[in-house]
PDB file of C-alpha atoms and ligand atoms in Angstrom:
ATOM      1  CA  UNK A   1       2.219 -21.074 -17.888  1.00  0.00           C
ATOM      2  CA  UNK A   2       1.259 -17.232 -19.232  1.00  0.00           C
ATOM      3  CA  UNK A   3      -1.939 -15.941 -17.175  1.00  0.00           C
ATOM      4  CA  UNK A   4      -4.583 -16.365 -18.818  1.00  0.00           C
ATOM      5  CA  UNK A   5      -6.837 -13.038 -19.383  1.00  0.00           C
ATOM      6  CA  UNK A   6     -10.303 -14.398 -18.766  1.00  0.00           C
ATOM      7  CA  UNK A   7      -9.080 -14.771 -15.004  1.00  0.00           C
ATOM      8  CA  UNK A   8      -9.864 -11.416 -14.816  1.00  0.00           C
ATOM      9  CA  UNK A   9     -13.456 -10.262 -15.064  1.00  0.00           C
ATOM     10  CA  UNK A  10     -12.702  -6.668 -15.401  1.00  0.00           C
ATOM     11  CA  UNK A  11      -9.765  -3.617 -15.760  1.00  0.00           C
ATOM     12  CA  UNK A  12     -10.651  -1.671 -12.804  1.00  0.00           C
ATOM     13  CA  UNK A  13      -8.153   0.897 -13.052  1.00  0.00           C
ATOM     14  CA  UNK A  14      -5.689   0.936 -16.482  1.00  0.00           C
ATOM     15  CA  UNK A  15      -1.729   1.456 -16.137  1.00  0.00           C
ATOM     16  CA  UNK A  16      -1.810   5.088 -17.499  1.00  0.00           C
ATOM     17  CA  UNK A  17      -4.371   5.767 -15.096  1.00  0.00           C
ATOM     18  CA  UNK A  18      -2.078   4.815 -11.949  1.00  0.00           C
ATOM     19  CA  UNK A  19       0.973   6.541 -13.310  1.00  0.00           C
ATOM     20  CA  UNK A  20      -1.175   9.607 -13.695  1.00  0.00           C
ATOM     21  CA  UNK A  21      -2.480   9.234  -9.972  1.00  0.00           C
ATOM     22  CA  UNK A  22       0.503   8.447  -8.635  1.00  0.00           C
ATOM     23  CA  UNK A  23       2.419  11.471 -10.169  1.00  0.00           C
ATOM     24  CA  UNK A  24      -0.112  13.527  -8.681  1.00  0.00           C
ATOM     25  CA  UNK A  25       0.223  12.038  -5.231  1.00  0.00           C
ATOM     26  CA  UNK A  26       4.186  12.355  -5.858  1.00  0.00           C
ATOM     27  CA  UNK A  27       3.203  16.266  -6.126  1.00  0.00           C
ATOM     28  CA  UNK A  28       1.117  16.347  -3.337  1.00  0.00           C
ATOM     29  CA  UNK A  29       3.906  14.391  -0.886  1.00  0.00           C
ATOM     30  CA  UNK A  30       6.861  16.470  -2.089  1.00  0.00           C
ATOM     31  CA  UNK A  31       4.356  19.661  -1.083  1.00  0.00           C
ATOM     32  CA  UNK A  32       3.615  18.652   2.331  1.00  0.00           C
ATOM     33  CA  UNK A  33       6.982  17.392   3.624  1.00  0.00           C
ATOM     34  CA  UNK A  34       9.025  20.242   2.058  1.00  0.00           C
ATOM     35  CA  UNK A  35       8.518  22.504   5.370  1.00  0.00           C
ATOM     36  CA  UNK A  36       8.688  19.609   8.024  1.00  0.00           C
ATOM     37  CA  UNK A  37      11.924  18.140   6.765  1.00  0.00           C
ATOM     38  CA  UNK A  38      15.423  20.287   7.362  1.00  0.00           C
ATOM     39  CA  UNK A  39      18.094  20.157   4.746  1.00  0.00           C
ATOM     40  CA  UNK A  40      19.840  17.479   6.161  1.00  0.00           C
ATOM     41  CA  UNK A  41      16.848  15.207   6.979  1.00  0.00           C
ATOM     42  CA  UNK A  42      15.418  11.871   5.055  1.00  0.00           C
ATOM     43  CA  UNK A  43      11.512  11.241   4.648  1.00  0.00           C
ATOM     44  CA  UNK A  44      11.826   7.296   5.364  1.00  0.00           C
ATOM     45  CA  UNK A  45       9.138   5.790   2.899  1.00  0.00           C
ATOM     46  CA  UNK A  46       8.413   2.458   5.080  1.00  0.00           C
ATOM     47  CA  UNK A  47       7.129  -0.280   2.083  1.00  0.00           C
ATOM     48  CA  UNK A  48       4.772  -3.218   3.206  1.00  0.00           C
ATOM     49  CA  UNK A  49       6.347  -5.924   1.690  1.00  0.00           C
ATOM     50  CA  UNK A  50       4.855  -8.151  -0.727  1.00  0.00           C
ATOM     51  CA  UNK A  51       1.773  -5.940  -1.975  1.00  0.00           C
ATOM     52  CA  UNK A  52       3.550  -2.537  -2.499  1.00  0.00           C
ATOM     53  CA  UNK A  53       6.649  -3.368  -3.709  1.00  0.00           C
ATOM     54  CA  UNK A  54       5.503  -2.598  -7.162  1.00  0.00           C
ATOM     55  CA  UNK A  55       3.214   0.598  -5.898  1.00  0.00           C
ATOM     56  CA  UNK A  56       6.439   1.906  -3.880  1.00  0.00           C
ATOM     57  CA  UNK A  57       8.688   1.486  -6.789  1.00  0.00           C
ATOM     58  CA  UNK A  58       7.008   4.131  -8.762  1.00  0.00           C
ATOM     59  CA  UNK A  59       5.823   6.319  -5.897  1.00  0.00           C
ATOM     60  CA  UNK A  60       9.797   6.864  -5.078  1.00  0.00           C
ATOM     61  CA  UNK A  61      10.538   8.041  -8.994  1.00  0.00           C
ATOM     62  CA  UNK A  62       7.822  10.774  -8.473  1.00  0.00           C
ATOM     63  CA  UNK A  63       9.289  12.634  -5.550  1.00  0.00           C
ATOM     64  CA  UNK A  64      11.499  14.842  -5.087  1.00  0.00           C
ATOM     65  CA  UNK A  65      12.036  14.931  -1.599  1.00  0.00           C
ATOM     66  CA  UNK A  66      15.359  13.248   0.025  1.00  0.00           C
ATOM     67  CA  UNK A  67      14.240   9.656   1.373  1.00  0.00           C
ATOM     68  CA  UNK A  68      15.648   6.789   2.535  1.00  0.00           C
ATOM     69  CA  UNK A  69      13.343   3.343   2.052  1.00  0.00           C
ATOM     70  CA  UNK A  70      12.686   0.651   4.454  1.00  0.00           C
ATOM     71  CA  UNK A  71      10.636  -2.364   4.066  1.00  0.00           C
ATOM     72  CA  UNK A  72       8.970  -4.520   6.516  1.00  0.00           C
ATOM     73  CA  UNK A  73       6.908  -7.846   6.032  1.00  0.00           C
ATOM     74  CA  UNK A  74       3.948  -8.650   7.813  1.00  0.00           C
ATOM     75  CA  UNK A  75       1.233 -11.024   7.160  1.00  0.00           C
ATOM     76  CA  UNK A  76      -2.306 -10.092   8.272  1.00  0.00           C
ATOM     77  CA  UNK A  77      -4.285 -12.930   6.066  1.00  0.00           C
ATOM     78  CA  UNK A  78      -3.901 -16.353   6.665  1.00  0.00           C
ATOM     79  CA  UNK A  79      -4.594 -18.123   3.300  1.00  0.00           C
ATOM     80  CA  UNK A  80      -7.680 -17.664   1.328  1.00  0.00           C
ATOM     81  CA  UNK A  81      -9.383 -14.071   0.732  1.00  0.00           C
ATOM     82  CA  UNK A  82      -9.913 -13.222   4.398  1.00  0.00           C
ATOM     83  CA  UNK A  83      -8.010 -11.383   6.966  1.00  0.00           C
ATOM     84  CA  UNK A  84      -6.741 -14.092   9.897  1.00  0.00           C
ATOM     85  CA  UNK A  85      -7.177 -10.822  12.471  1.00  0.00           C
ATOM     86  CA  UNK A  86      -3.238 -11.461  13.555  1.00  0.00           C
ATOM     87  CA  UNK A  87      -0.602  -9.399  12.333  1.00  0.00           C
ATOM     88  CA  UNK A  88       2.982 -11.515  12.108  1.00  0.00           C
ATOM     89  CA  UNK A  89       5.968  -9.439  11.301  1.00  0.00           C
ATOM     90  CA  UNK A  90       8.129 -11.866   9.508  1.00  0.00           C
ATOM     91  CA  UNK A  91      10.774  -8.756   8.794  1.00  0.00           C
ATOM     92  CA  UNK A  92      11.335  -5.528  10.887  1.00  0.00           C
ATOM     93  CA  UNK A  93      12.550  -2.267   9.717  1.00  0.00           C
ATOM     94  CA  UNK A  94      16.662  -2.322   8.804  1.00  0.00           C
ATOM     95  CA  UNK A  95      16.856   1.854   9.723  1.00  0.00           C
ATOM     96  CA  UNK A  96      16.601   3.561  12.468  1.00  0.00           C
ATOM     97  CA  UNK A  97      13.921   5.504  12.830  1.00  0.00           C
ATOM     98  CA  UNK A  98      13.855   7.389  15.920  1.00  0.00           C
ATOM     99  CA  UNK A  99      13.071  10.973  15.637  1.00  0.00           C
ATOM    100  CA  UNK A 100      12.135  10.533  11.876  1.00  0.00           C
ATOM    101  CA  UNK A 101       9.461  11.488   9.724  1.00  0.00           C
ATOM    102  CA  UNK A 102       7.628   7.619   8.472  1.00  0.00           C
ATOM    103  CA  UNK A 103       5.471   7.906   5.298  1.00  0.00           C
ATOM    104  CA  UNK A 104       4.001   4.062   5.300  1.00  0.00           C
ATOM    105  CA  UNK A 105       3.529   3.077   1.517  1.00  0.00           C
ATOM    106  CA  UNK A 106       0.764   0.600   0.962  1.00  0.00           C
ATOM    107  CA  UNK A 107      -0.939  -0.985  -1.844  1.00  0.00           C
ATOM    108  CA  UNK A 108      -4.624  -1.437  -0.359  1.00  0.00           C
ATOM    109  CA  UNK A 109      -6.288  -0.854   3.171  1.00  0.00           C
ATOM    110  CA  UNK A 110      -8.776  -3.785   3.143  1.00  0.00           C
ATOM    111  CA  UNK A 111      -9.555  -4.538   6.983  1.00  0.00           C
ATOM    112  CA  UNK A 112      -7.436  -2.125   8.042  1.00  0.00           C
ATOM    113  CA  UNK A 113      -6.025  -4.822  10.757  1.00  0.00           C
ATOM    114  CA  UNK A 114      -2.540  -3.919   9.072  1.00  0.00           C
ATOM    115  CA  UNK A 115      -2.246  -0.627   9.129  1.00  0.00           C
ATOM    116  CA  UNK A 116      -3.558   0.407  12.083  1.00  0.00           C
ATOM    117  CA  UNK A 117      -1.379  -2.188  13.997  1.00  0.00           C
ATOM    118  CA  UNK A 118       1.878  -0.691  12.301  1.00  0.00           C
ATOM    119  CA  UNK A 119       1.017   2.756  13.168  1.00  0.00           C
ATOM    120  CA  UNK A 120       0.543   1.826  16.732  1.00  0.00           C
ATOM    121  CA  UNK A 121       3.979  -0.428  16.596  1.00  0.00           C
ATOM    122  CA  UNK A 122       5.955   2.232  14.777  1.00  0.00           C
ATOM    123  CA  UNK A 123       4.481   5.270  17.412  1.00  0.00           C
ATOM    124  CA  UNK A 124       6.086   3.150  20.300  1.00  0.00           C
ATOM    125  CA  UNK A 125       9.549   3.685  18.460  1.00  0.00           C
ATOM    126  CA  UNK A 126       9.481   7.848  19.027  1.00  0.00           C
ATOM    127  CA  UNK A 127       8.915   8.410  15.705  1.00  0.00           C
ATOM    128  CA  UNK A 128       8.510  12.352  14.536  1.00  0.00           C
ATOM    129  CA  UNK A 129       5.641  11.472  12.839  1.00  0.00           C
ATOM    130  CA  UNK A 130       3.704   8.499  10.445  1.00  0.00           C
ATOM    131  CA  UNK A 131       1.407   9.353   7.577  1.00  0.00           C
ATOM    132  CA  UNK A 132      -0.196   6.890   5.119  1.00  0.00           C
ATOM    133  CA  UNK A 133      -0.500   6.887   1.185  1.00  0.00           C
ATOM    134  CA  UNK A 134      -2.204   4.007   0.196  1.00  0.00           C
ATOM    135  CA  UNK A 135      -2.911   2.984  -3.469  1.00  0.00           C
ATOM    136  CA  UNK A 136      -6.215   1.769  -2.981  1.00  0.00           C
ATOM    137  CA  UNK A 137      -8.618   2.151  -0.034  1.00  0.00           C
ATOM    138  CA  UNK A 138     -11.960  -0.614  -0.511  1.00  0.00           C
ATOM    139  CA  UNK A 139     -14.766   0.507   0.383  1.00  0.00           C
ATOM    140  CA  UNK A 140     -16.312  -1.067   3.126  1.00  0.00           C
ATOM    141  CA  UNK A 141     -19.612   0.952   3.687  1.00  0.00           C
ATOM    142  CA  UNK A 142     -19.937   3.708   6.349  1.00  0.00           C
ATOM    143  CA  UNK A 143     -20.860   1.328   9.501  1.00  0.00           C
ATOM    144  CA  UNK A 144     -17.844  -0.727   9.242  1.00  0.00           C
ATOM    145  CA  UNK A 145     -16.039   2.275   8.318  1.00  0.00           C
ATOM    146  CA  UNK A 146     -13.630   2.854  11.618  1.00  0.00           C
ATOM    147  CA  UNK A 147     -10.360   2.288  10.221  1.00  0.00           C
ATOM    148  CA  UNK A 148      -7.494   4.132  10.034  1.00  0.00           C
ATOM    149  CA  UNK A 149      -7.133   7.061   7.582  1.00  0.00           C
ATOM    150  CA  UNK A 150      -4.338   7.349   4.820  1.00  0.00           C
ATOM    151  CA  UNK A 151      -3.009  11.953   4.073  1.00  0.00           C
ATOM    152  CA  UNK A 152      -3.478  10.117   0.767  1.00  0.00           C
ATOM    153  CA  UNK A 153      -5.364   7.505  -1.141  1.00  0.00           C
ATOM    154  CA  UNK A 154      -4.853   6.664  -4.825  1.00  0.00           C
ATOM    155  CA  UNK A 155      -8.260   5.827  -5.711  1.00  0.00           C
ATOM    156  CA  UNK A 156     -11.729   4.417  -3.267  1.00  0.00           C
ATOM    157  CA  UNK A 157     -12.357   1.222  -4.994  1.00  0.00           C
ATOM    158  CA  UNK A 158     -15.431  -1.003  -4.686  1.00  0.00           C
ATOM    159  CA  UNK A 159     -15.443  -4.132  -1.925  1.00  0.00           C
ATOM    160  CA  UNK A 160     -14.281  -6.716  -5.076  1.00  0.00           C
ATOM    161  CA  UNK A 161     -11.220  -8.724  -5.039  1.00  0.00           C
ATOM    162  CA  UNK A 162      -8.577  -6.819  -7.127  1.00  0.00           C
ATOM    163  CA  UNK A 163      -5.369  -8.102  -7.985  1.00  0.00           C
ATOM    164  CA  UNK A 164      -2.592  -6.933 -10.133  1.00  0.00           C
ATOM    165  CA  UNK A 165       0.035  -4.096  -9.616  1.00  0.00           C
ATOM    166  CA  UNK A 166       1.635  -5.988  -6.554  1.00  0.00           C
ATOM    167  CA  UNK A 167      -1.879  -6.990  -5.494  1.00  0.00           C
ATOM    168  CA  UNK A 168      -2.081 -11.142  -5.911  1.00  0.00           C
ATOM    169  CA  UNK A 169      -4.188 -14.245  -5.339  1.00  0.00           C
ATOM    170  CA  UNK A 170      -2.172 -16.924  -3.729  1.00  0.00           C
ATOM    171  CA  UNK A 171       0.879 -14.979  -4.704  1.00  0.00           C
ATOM    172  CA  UNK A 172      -0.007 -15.407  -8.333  1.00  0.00           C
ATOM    173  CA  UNK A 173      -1.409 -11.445 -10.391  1.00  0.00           C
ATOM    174  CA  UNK A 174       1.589  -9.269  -8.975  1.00  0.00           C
ATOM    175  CA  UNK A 175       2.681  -8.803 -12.107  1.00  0.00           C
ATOM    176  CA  UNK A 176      -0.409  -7.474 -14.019  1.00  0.00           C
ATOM    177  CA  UNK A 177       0.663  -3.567 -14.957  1.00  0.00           C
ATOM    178  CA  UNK A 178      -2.979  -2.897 -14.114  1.00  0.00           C
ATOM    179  CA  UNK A 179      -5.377  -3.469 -11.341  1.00  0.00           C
ATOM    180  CA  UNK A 180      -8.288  -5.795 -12.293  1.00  0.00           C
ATOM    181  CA  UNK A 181     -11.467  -7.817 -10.189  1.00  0.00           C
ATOM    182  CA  UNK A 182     -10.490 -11.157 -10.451  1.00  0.00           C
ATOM    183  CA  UNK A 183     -12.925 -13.816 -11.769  1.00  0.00           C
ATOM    184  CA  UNK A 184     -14.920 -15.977  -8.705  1.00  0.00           C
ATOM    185  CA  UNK A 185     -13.991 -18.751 -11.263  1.00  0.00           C
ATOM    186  CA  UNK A 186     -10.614 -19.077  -9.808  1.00  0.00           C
ATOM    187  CA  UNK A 187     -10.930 -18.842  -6.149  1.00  0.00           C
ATOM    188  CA  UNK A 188     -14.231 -20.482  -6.264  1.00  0.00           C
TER     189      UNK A 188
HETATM  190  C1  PRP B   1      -2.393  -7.360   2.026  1.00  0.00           C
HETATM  191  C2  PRP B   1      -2.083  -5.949   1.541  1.00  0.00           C
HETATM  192  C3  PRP B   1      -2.048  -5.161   2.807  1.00  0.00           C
HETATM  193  C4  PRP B   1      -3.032  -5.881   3.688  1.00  0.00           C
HETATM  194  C5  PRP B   1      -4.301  -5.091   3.741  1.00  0.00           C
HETATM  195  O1  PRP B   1      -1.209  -7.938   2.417  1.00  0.00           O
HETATM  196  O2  PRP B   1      -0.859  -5.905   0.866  1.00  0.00           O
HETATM  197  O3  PRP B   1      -0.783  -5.177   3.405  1.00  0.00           O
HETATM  198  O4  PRP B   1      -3.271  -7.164   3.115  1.00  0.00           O
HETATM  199  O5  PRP B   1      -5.308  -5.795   4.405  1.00  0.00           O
HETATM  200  P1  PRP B   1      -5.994  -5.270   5.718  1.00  0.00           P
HETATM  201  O6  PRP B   1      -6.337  -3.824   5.516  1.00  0.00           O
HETATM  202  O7  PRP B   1      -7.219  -6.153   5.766  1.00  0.00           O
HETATM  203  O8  PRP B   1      -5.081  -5.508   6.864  1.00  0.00           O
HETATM  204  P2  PRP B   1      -1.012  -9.518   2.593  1.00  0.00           P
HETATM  205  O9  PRP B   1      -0.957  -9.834   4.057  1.00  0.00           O
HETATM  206  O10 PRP B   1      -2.014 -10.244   1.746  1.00  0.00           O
HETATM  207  O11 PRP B   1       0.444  -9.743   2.060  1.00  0.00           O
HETATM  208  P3  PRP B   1       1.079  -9.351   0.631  1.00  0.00           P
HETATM  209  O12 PRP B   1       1.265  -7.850   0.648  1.00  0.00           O
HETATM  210  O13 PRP B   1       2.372 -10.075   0.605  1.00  0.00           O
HETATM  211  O14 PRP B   1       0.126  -9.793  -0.445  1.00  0.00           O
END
């Protein structure tokens, strides 16, 4: 069955307007790692498997900075819309990265439960440094705001339930080329 359009209240951010963002972040990355890296030295971009597959896939086209790319899978919610509070690591990095330079590529820092447990986990592994870019970064208001903070965020979106561009409701939306607030209709 095709998705059907009125599951989605509203276009929160178009596809042009990503690719635009995201080439700018690609400028912005490039900038910052070209004096940290030597010659013969990978940035690993570490993707957070299922959410920024899609987000990571066009990030990589937009830099020009050797890389290697390493996913890992971990599962924060449990089902529904709301975050469990346990992180489950269902796959582990395949490199090594001891001694390397981690730029974690996510699609959305909701809770922030994720994140900051992987930047704990991976600074136990003597990593040379981690840095975020997230896609999205909800906004939570001010007095819940302690969560970790991405070098770079595509765009502060409002506290809605987006899906699309990797993003999904009970793995359903990843395939939207856009990022829309899905309709309470469907999870209601
Ligand atoms: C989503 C999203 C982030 C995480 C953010 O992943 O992709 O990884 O939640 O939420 P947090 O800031 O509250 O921790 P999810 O566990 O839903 O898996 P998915 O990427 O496969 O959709």
């Amino acid at each position: 069955m095709k998705i059907n359009q009125a599951d989605i209240e509203e276009t929160l951010i178009t596809k042009s307007e990503i690719s635009e963002r995201i080439k700018v972040l690609g400028n912005e990355i490039d900038a910052y790692y070209s004096d940290l890296l030597h010659a013969d030295e990978n940035l690993i971009v570490l993707g957070i498997l299922n959410g920024s597959a899609v987000f990571m896939s066009d990030l990589i086209r937009e830099l020009q900075t050797h890389i290697a790319i390493d996913w890992m899978s971990l599962s924060s919610y449990g089902s529904g819309t709301k975050s469990s509070g346990v992180v489950r690591v269902l796959k582990d990095l395949t490199l090594d990265v001891k001694g390397k330079h981690i730029l974690i590529a996510e699609d959305i820092l909701d809770s922030g439960l994720t994140l900051s447990w992987l930047v704990k986990n991976l600074k136990t592994r003597d990593v040379a440094s981690v840095e975020i870019v997230s896609l999205l970064k909800k906004d939570l208001g001010k007095a819940h705001d302690k969560r970790v903070s991405p070098k770079w965020v595509g765009f502060d979106i409002p506290n809605k339930f987006v899906v699309g561009y990797g993003l999904d409701y009970a793995d359903r939306y990843r395939n939207l080329p856009y990022i829309g607030v899905l309709s309470p209709k469907v999870y209601e």
